[in-house]
mmCIF file of C-alpha atoms in Angstrom:
data_model
loop_
_atom_site.group_PDB
_atom_site.id
_atom_site.type_symbol
_atom_site.label_atom_id
_atom_site.label_comp_id
_atom_site.label_asym_id
_atom_site.label_seq_id
_atom_site.Cartn_x
_atom_site.Cartn_y
_atom_site.Cartn_z
ATOM 1 C CA MET Q 1 106.359 36.659 120.651
ATOM 2 C CA PRO Q 2 102.789 36.345 120.119
ATOM 3 C CA THR Q 3 101.962 36.674 123.763
ATOM 4 C CA ALA Q 4 98.599 38.436 123.277
ATOM 5 C CA VAL Q 5 97.435 36.159 120.405
ATOM 6 C CA THR Q 6 98.107 32.727 121.647
ATOM 7 C CA GLY Q 7 98.322 31.319 125.165
ATOM 8 C CA PRO Q 8 101.489 31.086 127.275
ATOM 9 C CA GLU Q 9 101.633 27.338 126.510
ATOM 10 C CA ILE Q 10 102.423 28.062 122.782
ATOM 11 C CA ASP Q 11 104.804 30.654 123.664
ATOM 12 C CA ARG Q 12 106.738 28.260 125.987
ATOM 13 C CA LEU Q 13 106.831 25.665 123.186
ATOM 14 C CA ILE Q 14 108.248 28.114 120.884
ATOM 15 C CA GLN Q 15 110.894 29.364 123.421
ATOM 16 C CA LEU Q 16 111.995 25.853 124.115
ATOM 17 C CA LEU Q 17 112.331 24.945 120.357
ATOM 18 C CA ALA Q 18 114.222 28.147 119.828
ATOM 19 C CA ARG Q 19 116.968 26.776 122.130
ATOM 20 C CA LEU Q 20 117.689 23.918 119.776
ATOM 21 C CA PRO Q 21 120.883 24.326 117.672
ATOM 22 C CA GLY Q 22 119.859 25.326 114.197
ATOM 23 C CA LEU Q 23 116.448 26.997 115.202
ATOM 24 C CA GLY Q 24 116.092 30.637 115.789
ATOM 25 C CA PRO Q 25 112.942 32.498 117.018
ATOM 26 C CA ARG Q 26 111.405 32.557 113.470
ATOM 27 C CA SER Q 27 112.022 28.883 112.616
ATOM 28 C CA ALA Q 28 110.949 27.892 116.048
ATOM 29 C CA ARG Q 29 107.650 29.532 115.426
ATOM 30 C CA ARG Q 30 107.260 27.644 112.130
ATOM 31 C CA ALA Q 31 108.303 24.459 113.964
ATOM 32 C CA ALA Q 32 105.761 24.957 116.565
ATOM 33 C CA LEU Q 33 102.974 25.635 114.138
ATOM 34 C CA HIS Q 34 104.085 22.559 112.086
ATOM 35 C CA LEU Q 35 103.903 20.472 115.216
ATOM 36 C CA ILE Q 36 100.470 21.872 116.230
ATOM 37 C CA LYS Q 37 99.041 21.090 112.706
ATOM 38 C CA LYS Q 38 100.530 17.643 112.657
ATOM 39 C CA ARG Q 39 99.402 16.751 116.203
ATOM 40 C CA GLU Q 40 98.839 13.035 115.697
ATOM 41 C CA ALA Q 41 101.468 12.492 112.919
ATOM 42 C CA LEU Q 42 104.300 14.334 114.526
ATOM 43 C CA MET Q 43 103.726 16.231 117.864
ATOM 44 C CA THR Q 44 102.398 13.105 119.762
ATOM 45 C CA PRO Q 45 105.385 10.708 118.498
ATOM 46 C CA LEU Q 46 107.978 13.447 119.238
ATOM 47 C CA ALA Q 47 106.602 13.969 122.716
ATOM 48 C CA GLY Q 48 106.778 10.097 123.191
ATOM 49 C CA ALA Q 49 110.307 9.852 121.799
ATOM 50 C CA LEU Q 50 111.571 12.608 124.077
ATOM 51 C CA GLN Q 51 110.017 10.822 127.126
ATOM 52 C CA VAL Q 52 111.631 7.626 126.058
ATOM 53 C CA ALA Q 53 114.986 9.456 125.646
ATOM 54 C CA ILE Q 54 114.599 11.152 129.024
ATOM 55 C CA ASP Q 55 113.787 7.761 130.736
ATOM 56 C CA ARG Q 56 116.227 5.424 129.050
ATOM 57 C CA ILE Q 57 119.211 7.302 127.515
ATOM 58 C CA ARG Q 58 122.412 7.337 129.476
ATOM 59 C CA VAL Q 59 126.093 7.908 128.926
ATOM 60 C CA CYS Q 60 128.212 4.757 128.543
ATOM 61 C CA GLU Q 61 130.481 4.438 131.512
ATOM 62 C CA THR Q 62 133.280 2.879 129.414
ATOM 63 C CA CYS Q 63 133.705 5.208 126.390
ATOM 64 C CA GLY Q 64 131.236 8.108 126.926
ATOM 65 C CA ASN Q 65 128.911 7.221 124.042
ATOM 66 C CA ILE Q 66 125.236 7.932 124.472
ATOM 67 C CA ASP Q 67 122.949 4.894 124.372
ATOM 68 C CA THR Q 68 120.066 3.231 126.120
ATOM 69 C CA ARG Q 69 122.414 0.851 127.927
ATOM 70 C CA SER Q 70 125.886 1.106 129.532
ATOM 71 C CA PRO Q 71 128.342 -0.477 128.421
ATOM 72 C CA CYS Q 72 126.866 0.965 125.134
ATOM 73 C CA THR Q 73 126.189 -0.922 121.799
ATOM 74 C CA VAL Q 74 129.567 -0.261 120.514
ATOM 75 C CA CYS Q 75 131.518 -1.180 123.773
ATOM 76 C CA THR Q 76 129.554 -4.586 123.777
ATOM 77 C CA ASP Q 77 130.182 -5.378 120.075
ATOM 78 C CA ALA Q 78 132.359 -8.524 120.158
ATOM 79 C CA ARG Q 79 133.132 -8.112 116.444
ATOM 80 C CA ARG Q 80 135.196 -5.089 117.013
ATOM 81 C CA ASP Q 81 139.026 -4.909 117.227
ATOM 82 C CA PRO Q 82 139.926 -4.471 120.868
ATOM 83 C CA SER Q 83 143.578 -3.392 119.782
ATOM 84 C CA ILE Q 84 142.291 0.091 118.673
ATOM 85 C CA ILE Q 85 140.850 2.864 120.532
ATOM 86 C CA VAL Q 86 139.630 5.895 118.543
ATOM 87 C CA VAL Q 87 139.707 9.131 120.741
ATOM 88 C CA VAL Q 88 136.992 11.724 119.716
ATOM 89 C CA ALA Q 89 136.024 14.947 121.371
ATOM 90 C CA ASP Q 90 132.271 14.523 121.042
ATOM 91 C CA VAL Q 91 129.576 11.830 120.586
ATOM 92 C CA ALA Q 92 128.782 13.605 117.256
ATOM 93 C CA ASP Q 93 132.226 12.742 116.088
ATOM 94 C CA LEU Q 94 131.750 9.158 117.056
ATOM 95 C CA TRP Q 95 128.625 9.006 115.036
ATOM 96 C CA ALA Q 96 130.151 10.615 112.019
ATOM 97 C CA LEU Q 97 132.916 8.029 112.030
ATOM 98 C CA GLU Q 98 130.415 5.275 112.379
ATOM 99 C CA ARG Q 99 128.316 6.512 109.423
ATOM 100 C CA ALA Q 100 131.585 6.591 107.429
ATOM 101 C CA GLY Q 101 132.297 3.111 108.549
ATOM 102 C CA ALA Q 102 135.842 4.507 109.185
ATOM 103 C CA THR Q 103 136.901 2.191 111.755
ATOM 104 C CA ASN Q 104 136.317 -1.221 113.328
ATOM 105 C CA GLY Q 105 137.894 -0.244 116.769
ATOM 106 C CA PHE Q 106 136.356 0.988 119.853
ATOM 107 C CA TYR Q 107 135.930 4.600 120.859
ATOM 108 C CA HIS Q 108 136.634 6.979 123.732
ATOM 109 C CA VAL Q 109 134.728 10.207 123.975
ATOM 110 C CA LEU Q 110 136.530 13.082 125.713
ATOM 111 C CA GLY Q 111 133.582 15.306 126.009
ATOM 112 C CA ALA Q 112 135.383 18.381 124.647
ATOM 113 C CA THR Q 113 138.781 19.561 123.592
ATOM 114 C CA LEU Q 114 141.248 21.424 125.820
ATOM 115 C CA SER Q 115 140.496 25.185 125.511
ATOM 116 C CA PRO Q 116 142.327 27.435 128.005
ATOM 117 C CA LEU Q 117 140.486 30.430 126.603
ATOM 118 C CA ASP Q 118 137.159 28.919 127.405
ATOM 119 C CA GLY Q 119 138.208 27.512 130.742
ATOM 120 C CA VAL Q 120 138.181 23.898 129.722
ATOM 121 C CA GLY Q 121 141.141 22.124 131.444
ATOM 122 C CA PRO Q 122 142.271 18.321 131.527
ATOM 123 C CA GLN Q 123 139.922 17.734 134.592
ATOM 124 C CA ASP Q 124 136.981 18.459 132.443
ATOM 125 C CA LEU Q 125 137.905 15.792 129.854
ATOM 126 C CA THR Q 126 137.818 11.961 130.477
ATOM 127 C CA ILE Q 127 141.471 11.820 129.992
ATOM 128 C CA ASP Q 128 142.245 9.757 133.084
ATOM 129 C CA ALA Q 129 139.913 6.980 131.885
ATOM 130 C CA LEU Q 130 141.472 7.122 128.566
ATOM 131 C CA VAL Q 131 145.004 6.578 130.123
ATOM 132 C CA SER Q 132 143.673 3.783 132.114
ATOM 133 C CA ARG Q 133 142.102 2.080 129.102
ATOM 134 C CA ALA Q 134 145.292 2.534 127.176
ATOM 135 C CA HIS Q 135 147.175 0.460 129.755
ATOM 136 C CA ASP Q 136 145.012 -2.565 128.852
ATOM 137 C CA PRO Q 137 147.457 -5.044 127.318
ATOM 138 C CA ARG Q 138 145.000 -5.782 124.404
ATOM 139 C CA VAL Q 139 145.183 -2.150 123.331
ATOM 140 C CA ALA Q 140 147.934 -1.590 120.752
ATOM 141 C CA GLU Q 141 146.930 1.742 119.138
ATOM 142 C CA ILE Q 142 145.321 4.975 120.171
ATOM 143 C CA VAL Q 143 143.927 6.985 117.184
ATOM 144 C CA LEU Q 144 143.459 10.642 118.093
ATOM 145 C CA ALA Q 145 140.567 11.602 115.768
ATOM 146 C CA LEU Q 146 140.349 15.148 116.891
ATOM 147 C CA ASN Q 147 139.590 18.360 114.928
ATOM 148 C CA ALA Q 148 142.394 19.851 112.968
ATOM 149 C CA THR Q 149 142.098 23.097 115.006
ATOM 150 C CA VAL Q 150 144.353 24.605 117.591
ATOM 151 C CA ASP Q 151 142.274 23.297 120.427
ATOM 152 C CA GLY Q 152 142.057 19.863 118.778
ATOM 153 C CA GLN Q 153 145.760 19.731 118.277
ATOM 154 C CA THR Q 154 146.613 21.026 121.726
ATOM 155 C CA THR Q 155 144.512 18.156 123.129
ATOM 156 C CA ALA Q 156 146.303 15.595 120.888
ATOM 157 C CA HIS Q 157 149.679 16.728 122.060
ATOM 158 C CA TYR Q 158 148.555 16.764 125.821
ATOM 159 C CA ILE Q 159 147.194 13.225 125.391
ATOM 160 C CA THR Q 160 150.222 11.886 123.502
ATOM 161 C CA ASP Q 161 152.571 13.125 126.377
ATOM 162 C CA LEU Q 162 150.425 11.289 129.004
ATOM 163 C CA LEU Q 163 150.445 8.150 127.042
ATOM 164 C CA GLY Q 164 154.220 7.923 126.926
ATOM 165 C CA ASP Q 165 154.458 5.181 129.374
ATOM 166 C CA ALA Q 166 151.553 3.118 127.945
ATOM 167 C CA ASN Q 167 152.684 0.437 125.476
ATOM 168 C CA VAL Q 168 150.685 1.813 122.668
ATOM 169 C CA LYS Q 169 151.192 3.395 119.240
ATOM 170 C CA VAL Q 170 149.546 7.013 119.130
ATOM 171 C CA THR Q 171 148.359 8.033 115.614
ATOM 172 C CA ARG Q 172 146.228 10.804 114.299
ATOM 173 C CA LEU Q 173 143.986 11.283 111.183
ATOM 174 C CA ALA Q 174 145.623 11.958 107.805
ATOM 175 C CA HIS Q 175 145.597 15.556 106.522
ATOM 176 C CA GLY Q 176 144.783 15.804 102.831
ATOM 177 C CA VAL Q 177 142.548 16.674 100.046
ATOM 178 C CA PRO Q 178 138.735 16.010 100.966
ATOM 179 C CA VAL Q 179 137.076 13.484 98.673
ATOM 180 C CA GLY Q 180 135.280 15.654 96.009
ATOM 181 C CA GLY Q 181 137.326 18.673 97.127
ATOM 182 C CA GLU Q 182 138.748 21.076 94.686
ATOM 183 C CA LEU Q 183 142.404 22.153 95.180
ATOM 184 C CA ASP Q 184 141.608 25.724 94.212
ATOM 185 C CA TYR Q 185 139.524 26.097 97.431
ATOM 186 C CA LEU Q 186 141.831 24.388 99.678
ATOM 187 C CA ASP Q 187 144.165 26.135 102.197
ATOM 188 C CA GLU Q 188 147.909 25.993 101.856
ATOM 189 C CA GLY Q 189 148.472 23.953 104.931
ATOM 190 C CA THR Q 190 146.156 21.117 103.636
ATOM 191 C CA LEU Q 191 147.753 21.378 100.120
ATOM 192 C CA SER Q 192 151.325 21.106 101.552
ATOM 193 C CA ALA Q 193 150.277 18.095 103.705
ATOM 194 C CA ALA Q 194 148.601 16.162 100.957
ATOM 195 C CA MET Q 195 151.635 16.775 98.908
ATOM 196 C CA ARG Q 196 153.940 15.507 101.590
ATOM 197 C CA GLN Q 197 151.933 12.492 102.294
ATOM 198 C CA ARG Q 198 151.202 11.466 98.737
ATOM 199 C CA THR Q 199 150.464 7.910 97.990
ATOM 200 C CA LEU Q 200 151.086 5.641 94.830
ATOM 201 C CA PHE Q 201 148.257 5.790 92.422
ATOM 202 C CA MET I 1 121.766 6.942 110.577
ATOM 203 C CA PRO I 2 123.878 5.649 113.429
ATOM 204 C CA THR I 3 121.697 2.549 113.908
ATOM 205 C CA ALA I 4 124.615 0.269 115.029
ATOM 206 C CA VAL I 5 125.974 2.849 117.383
ATOM 207 C CA THR I 6 123.085 4.038 119.384
ATOM 208 C CA GLY I 7 119.775 2.403 119.998
ATOM 209 C CA PRO I 8 116.688 2.753 117.988
ATOM 210 C CA GLU I 9 115.344 5.231 120.447
ATOM 211 C CA ILE I 10 117.850 7.861 119.486
ATOM 212 C CA ASP I 11 117.272 7.000 115.832
ATOM 213 C CA ARG I 12 113.628 7.601 116.294
ATOM 214 C CA LEU I 13 114.046 10.885 118.200
ATOM 215 C CA ILE I 14 116.427 12.044 115.269
ATOM 216 C CA GLN I 15 113.974 11.032 112.539
ATOM 217 C CA LEU I 16 111.166 12.892 114.081
ATOM 218 C CA LEU I 17 113.250 16.004 114.736
ATOM 219 C CA ALA I 18 114.257 15.853 111.177
ATOM 220 C CA ARG I 19 110.669 16.378 110.084
ATOM 221 C CA LEU I 20 110.511 19.873 111.670
ATOM 222 C CA PRO I 21 110.764 22.564 109.135
ATOM 223 C CA GLY I 22 114.136 24.028 109.146
ATOM 224 C CA LEU I 23 115.918 20.874 110.476
ATOM 225 C CA GLY I 24 117.589 18.370 108.123
ATOM 226 C CA PRO I 25 119.147 15.100 109.066
ATOM 227 C CA ARG I 26 122.395 16.561 110.019
ATOM 228 C CA SER I 27 120.851 19.402 112.268
ATOM 229 C CA ALA I 28 118.421 16.898 113.774
ATOM 230 C CA ARG I 29 121.332 14.778 114.899
ATOM 231 C CA ARG I 30 122.911 17.962 116.556
ATOM 232 C CA ALA I 31 119.415 18.900 118.090
ATOM 233 C CA ALA I 32 119.045 15.323 119.398
ATOM 234 C CA LEU I 33 122.554 15.245 121.073
ATOM 235 C CA HIS I 34 121.927 18.826 122.442
ATOM 236 C CA LEU I 35 118.694 17.699 123.871
ATOM 237 C CA ILE I 36 120.401 14.623 125.498
ATOM 238 C CA LYS I 37 123.132 16.588 126.975
ATOM 239 C CA LYS I 38 120.632 19.109 128.364
ATOM 240 C CA ARG I 39 118.333 16.496 129.766
ATOM 241 C CA GLU I 40 117.008 18.506 132.791
ATOM 242 C CA ALA I 41 117.343 22.064 131.392
ATOM 243 C CA LEU I 42 115.740 21.414 127.895
ATOM 244 C CA MET I 43 114.624 17.934 126.931
ATOM 245 C CA THR I 44 112.344 17.420 129.963
ATOM 246 C CA PRO I 45 110.684 20.826 129.706
ATOM 247 C CA LEU I 46 110.361 20.363 126.043
ATOM 248 C CA ALA I 47 108.676 16.968 126.492
ATOM 249 C CA GLY I 48 106.254 18.609 129.048
ATOM 250 C CA ALA I 49 105.561 21.597 126.718
ATOM 251 C CA LEU I 50 104.683 19.253 123.776
ATOM 252 C CA GLN I 51 102.610 17.197 126.134
ATOM 253 C CA VAL I 52 100.649 20.418 127.277
ATOM 254 C CA ALA I 53 100.198 21.489 123.671
ATOM 255 C CA ILE I 54 98.817 18.008 122.742
ATOM 256 C CA ASP I 55 96.315 18.139 125.647
ATOM 257 C CA ARG I 56 95.282 21.731 125.476
ATOM 258 C CA ILE I 57 95.818 23.380 121.921
ATOM 259 C CA ARG I 58 92.795 23.557 119.656
ATOM 260 C CA VAL I 59 91.748 25.529 116.590
ATOM 261 C CA CYS I 60 89.433 28.562 117.297
ATOM 262 C CA GLU I 61 86.015 27.702 116.002
ATOM 263 C CA THR I 62 85.472 31.435 115.099
ATOM 264 C CA CYS I 63 88.679 32.623 113.289
ATOM 265 C CA GLY I 64 90.798 29.565 112.886
ATOM 266 C CA ASN I 65 93.490 30.817 115.172
ATOM 267 C CA ILE I 66 95.386 28.295 117.298
ATOM 268 C CA ASP I 67 95.069 28.642 121.110
ATOM 269 C CA THR I 68 94.294 26.851 124.277
ATOM 270 C CA ARG I 69 90.802 27.953 124.274
ATOM 271 C CA SER I 70 88.007 28.402 121.663
ATOM 272 C CA PRO I 71 86.898 31.135 120.994
ATOM 273 C CA CYS I 72 90.603 32.182 121.157
ATOM 274 C CA THR I 73 92.353 35.037 122.961
ATOM 275 C CA VAL I 74 91.999 37.303 120.026
ATOM 276 C CA CYS I 75 88.195 36.648 119.385
ATOM 277 C CA THR I 76 87.399 37.200 123.026
ATOM 278 C CA ASP I 77 89.412 40.526 123.372
ATOM 279 C CA ALA I 78 86.769 43.117 123.972
ATOM 280 C CA ARG I 79 89.151 45.945 123.210
ATOM 281 C CA ARG I 80 89.333 45.008 119.483
ATOM 282 C CA ASP I 81 87.312 46.730 116.875
ATOM 283 C CA PRO I 82 84.456 44.521 115.612
ATOM 284 C CA SER I 83 83.980 46.412 112.408
ATOM 285 C CA ILE I 84 87.166 45.058 110.857
ATOM 286 C CA ILE I 85 88.058 41.358 109.903
ATOM 287 C CA VAL I 86 91.612 40.705 108.665
ATOM 288 C CA VAL I 87 91.631 37.712 106.389
ATOM 289 C CA VAL I 88 95.001 35.677 106.452
ATOM 290 C CA ALA I 89 95.959 32.397 104.819
ATOM 291 C CA ASP I 90 97.715 30.931 107.807
ATOM 292 C CA VAL I 91 98.106 31.292 111.518
ATOM 293 C CA ALA I 92 101.762 32.369 110.981
ATOM 294 C CA ASP I 93 100.418 35.348 109.066
ATOM 295 C CA LEU I 94 98.124 36.194 111.977
ATOM 296 C CA TRP I 95 101.046 36.036 114.329
ATOM 297 C CA ALA I 96 103.183 38.247 112.161
ATOM 298 C CA LEU I 97 100.395 40.868 111.990
ATOM 299 C CA GLU I 98 100.055 40.705 115.784
ATOM 300 C CA ARG I 99 103.791 41.094 116.465
ATOM 301 C CA ALA I 100 103.687 44.100 114.151
ATOM 302 C CA GLY I 101 100.760 45.537 115.993
ATOM 303 C CA ALA I 102 99.315 46.185 112.468
ATOM 304 C CA THR I 103 95.640 46.014 113.327
ATOM 305 C CA ASN I 104 93.072 46.227 116.090
ATOM 306 C CA GLY I 105 90.546 44.199 114.261
ATOM 307 C CA PHE I 106 89.666 40.600 114.239
ATOM 308 C CA TYR I 107 90.943 37.899 112.132
ATOM 309 C CA HIS I 108 89.872 35.134 109.915
ATOM 310 C CA VAL I 109 92.244 32.211 108.898
ATOM 311 C CA LEU I 110 91.590 30.613 105.717
ATOM 312 C CA GLY I 111 93.951 27.772 106.298
ATOM 313 C CA ALA I 112 95.515 28.074 102.853
ATOM 314 C CA THR I 113 95.211 29.991 99.503
ATOM 315 C CA LEU I 114 93.595 28.632 96.509
ATOM 316 C CA SER I 115 95.990 26.727 94.444
ATOM 317 C CA PRO I 116 94.387 24.832 91.452
ATOM 318 C CA LEU I 117 97.725 23.227 90.597
ATOM 319 C CA ASP I 118 98.145 21.876 94.153
ATOM 320 C CA GLY I 119 94.543 20.732 94.244
ATOM 321 C CA VAL I 120 93.474 23.372 96.827
ATOM 322 C CA GLY I 121 89.965 24.475 96.060
ATOM 323 C CA PRO I 122 87.358 26.822 97.863
ATOM 324 C CA GLN I 123 85.978 23.826 99.829
ATOM 325 C CA ASP I 124 89.495 23.348 101.426
ATOM 326 C CA LEU I 125 89.309 26.941 102.815
ATOM 327 C CA THR I 126 87.141 28.509 105.498
ATOM 328 C CA ILE I 127 85.442 30.818 102.965
ATOM 329 C CA ASP I 128 81.860 29.896 103.893
ATOM 330 C CA ALA I 129 82.596 30.872 107.407
ATOM 331 C CA LEU I 130 84.110 34.109 106.369
ATOM 332 C CA VAL I 131 81.070 35.033 104.203
ATOM 333 C CA SER I 132 78.938 34.189 107.161
ATOM 334 C CA ARG I 133 80.810 36.475 109.513
ATOM 335 C CA ALA I 134 80.860 39.334 106.843
ATOM 336 C CA HIS I 135 77.155 39.525 107.131
ATOM 337 C CA ASP I 136 77.246 40.332 110.813
ATOM 338 C CA PRO I 137 75.913 44.118 110.713
ATOM 339 C CA ARG I 138 78.958 45.078 112.978
ATOM 340 C CA VAL I 139 81.465 44.252 110.314
ATOM 341 C CA ALA I 140 82.222 47.122 108.010
ATOM 342 C CA GLU I 141 85.516 46.247 106.346
ATOM 343 C CA ILE I 142 87.175 43.024 105.344
ATOM 344 C CA VAL I 143 91.015 43.471 104.884
ATOM 345 C CA LEU I 144 92.451 40.720 102.629
ATOM 346 C CA ALA I 145 96.095 40.358 104.100
ATOM 347 C CA LEU I 146 97.111 37.686 101.653
ATOM 348 C CA ASN I 147 100.473 37.116 100.017
ATOM 349 C CA ALA I 148 101.141 39.100 97.007
ATOM 350 C CA THR I 149 101.599 36.078 94.902
ATOM 351 C CA VAL I 150 99.319 34.549 92.056
ATOM 352 C CA ASP I 151 97.694 32.205 94.550
ATOM 353 C CA GLY I 152 97.219 34.884 97.004
ATOM 354 C CA GLN I 153 95.665 37.362 94.614
ATOM 355 C CA THR I 154 93.633 34.682 92.990
ATOM 356 C CA THR I 155 92.154 33.810 96.401
ATOM 357 C CA ALA I 156 91.588 37.738 97.064
ATOM 358 C CA HIS I 157 89.675 37.965 93.821
ATOM 359 C CA TYR I 158 87.568 34.982 94.549
ATOM 360 C CA ILE I 159 86.589 36.151 98.011
ATOM 361 C CA THR I 160 85.871 39.697 96.864
ATOM 362 C CA ASP I 161 83.359 38.293 94.285
ATOM 363 C CA LEU I 162 81.579 36.101 97.042
ATOM 364 C CA LEU I 163 81.417 39.275 99.391
ATOM 365 C CA GLY I 164 79.595 41.179 96.765
ATOM 366 C CA ASP I 165 76.232 41.102 98.463
ATOM 367 C CA ALA I 166 77.665 41.632 102.042
ATOM 368 C CA ASN I 167 77.461 45.271 103.195
ATOM 369 C CA VAL I 168 81.222 45.422 103.744
ATOM 370 C CA LYS I 169 84.164 47.452 102.200
ATOM 371 C CA VAL I 170 86.869 44.912 100.927
ATOM 372 C CA THR I 171 90.426 46.223 101.054
ATOM 373 C CA ARG I 172 93.912 44.858 100.568
ATOM 374 C CA LEU I 173 97.280 45.550 101.975
ATOM 375 C CA ALA I 174 99.236 48.412 100.249
ATOM 376 C CA HIS I 175 102.029 47.542 97.762
ATOM 377 C CA GLY I 176 105.206 49.555 98.202
ATOM 378 C CA VAL I 177 108.764 49.823 99.358
ATOM 379 C CA PRO I 178 109.535 47.748 102.344
ATOM 380 C CA VAL I 179 110.775 49.777 105.347
ATOM 381 C CA GLY I 180 114.535 49.697 105.123
ATOM 382 C CA GLY I 181 114.382 48.229 101.611
ATOM 383 C CA GLU I 182 116.692 49.500 98.875
ATOM 384 C CA LEU I 183 115.080 50.608 95.622
ATOM 385 C CA ASP I 184 117.815 49.045 93.717
ATOM 386 C CA TYR I 185 116.789 45.654 94.685
ATOM 387 C CA LEU I 186 112.953 45.915 94.162
ATOM 388 C CA ASP I 187 111.258 44.488 91.377
ATOM 389 C CA GLU I 188 109.532 46.853 88.724
ATOM 390 C CA GLY I 189 105.933 45.894 89.998
ATOM 391 C CA THR I 190 106.618 47.015 93.390
ATOM 392 C CA LEU I 191 108.405 50.189 92.271
ATOM 393 C CA SER I 192 105.562 51.116 89.961
ATOM 394 C CA ALA I 193 102.907 50.420 92.713
ATOM 395 C CA ALA I 194 104.795 52.430 95.147
ATOM 396 C CA MET I 195 105.126 55.412 92.738
ATOM 397 C CA ARG I 196 101.465 55.346 91.904
ATOM 398 C CA GLN I 197 100.501 55.210 95.501
ATOM 399 C CA ARG I 198 102.910 57.913 96.647
ATOM 400 C CA THR I 199 101.924 59.926 99.730
ATOM 401 C CA LEU I 200 102.595 63.358 100.890
ATOM 402 C CA PHE I 201 105.847 63.686 102.814
#
C-alpha cells in the first residue's frame, strides 16, 4: 500500500473498496484513483447514494427483499398473483428472476441455503416465516427457486418436508439446456434431465 | 435493472458502482448487495471515507501526486534525493514505483501521455512545469518512467527535446526480461534489448 506516498485517508478508501466483491487490492487502487479524478461526477454522487442507502434501505419484514420500505415494492404490488410464493436463497436471486420477468408471484428470501459444513442450520434461515406464509389460504403453490447444488437441493427437501401439512403444491425450477447453451458443454445430469423432460416442438 | 423490485435509491447506487473500473453491471449489483448487507461494517465506513476524500484530497501543485496536502507527502520528504526527478504519466505509476521502492527521487506526474489519435497534445500535460523544475540547479537527472508503448515513447522523445537546454541528464527505464518472466513468452524486441544490455553475472 502506498502509505508513504499518499495519506492514510486514501489508504483507508482503497482498503474499504478492496472489500467489495470483485475488487482486489489492485483494482481497488484503480477505483480509488478513478473516484478521486472524477470527484464531482462520481465520488460525490456515490458518497451521497451510499448515505441515502444507509439512511433508508431496510429488509422487508414480509419477504426479506431489500427496499426503502417495508413491506417492499414487490409485496405491495397488487397486480401480483397471491397464490404463488417463489422461494429464493438470496436477494440477488430475487433480482435475477425479476430481471427475467420469470414470475408474477410473490417472493420469500431465505437468506441462505442450509449448509451443515458451513454451520448454516434451519434457525439461520427464514423458514418459520415461510411455513407461516404457506398456511395463508390464498397461497396455492410454493416454487422452490434454489440453486441446483447439493446445499440448494438439501434446503429444498427440508422445506418440502415442513410444508407437508400446508395445503400447497410445492414445485421446483425445471432442469434443462440453458437458452443459447451448447449440448457439447453440458454435464450428463443436465442432458439426462433435459431428455426426460422433453416437450413438444 | 431491478427498477420494479427495489427502489430508485438502490438502482442509483448500482449505477454509480458500475462506473468504477473493474465493476460491470453484474458485479455492481453484487457489490451493492454486499454493501447493504454489511451496512455497519462496510457501507457506513466507505461513505465516510469517500466524504473525507471529497473534503480533503487534492492534487499536489508541485508534482501532480494526489494527497491530502499540497505540496504532497513525497515532495515534503526531506530524506529524498533532490537531484532526481522521475517523470510518470499517471499517479498510479507513481504509486507502483513507490510500492517497489524503486527510487529515492522526487516525481513529476504528467497526467497522461501524448496521444495525437486521442487528441492529447502537449498542452494537456504538465510539461511546462517539468521543464521549469528541470532548471532547478539541484536537479541533475530526469528519469522518464513512461510506458514502453508508442505513446509513451513519443512523449519521452518530446520531453527529451524540450530539456535540451536544461543542465540535466535524461534517462529512461531499462528494457529487459521481467523478474520471474519466461523467455519463451517474451517478444523479440524485449529479448533483443535484454541481450544488448546484458550485465555481468
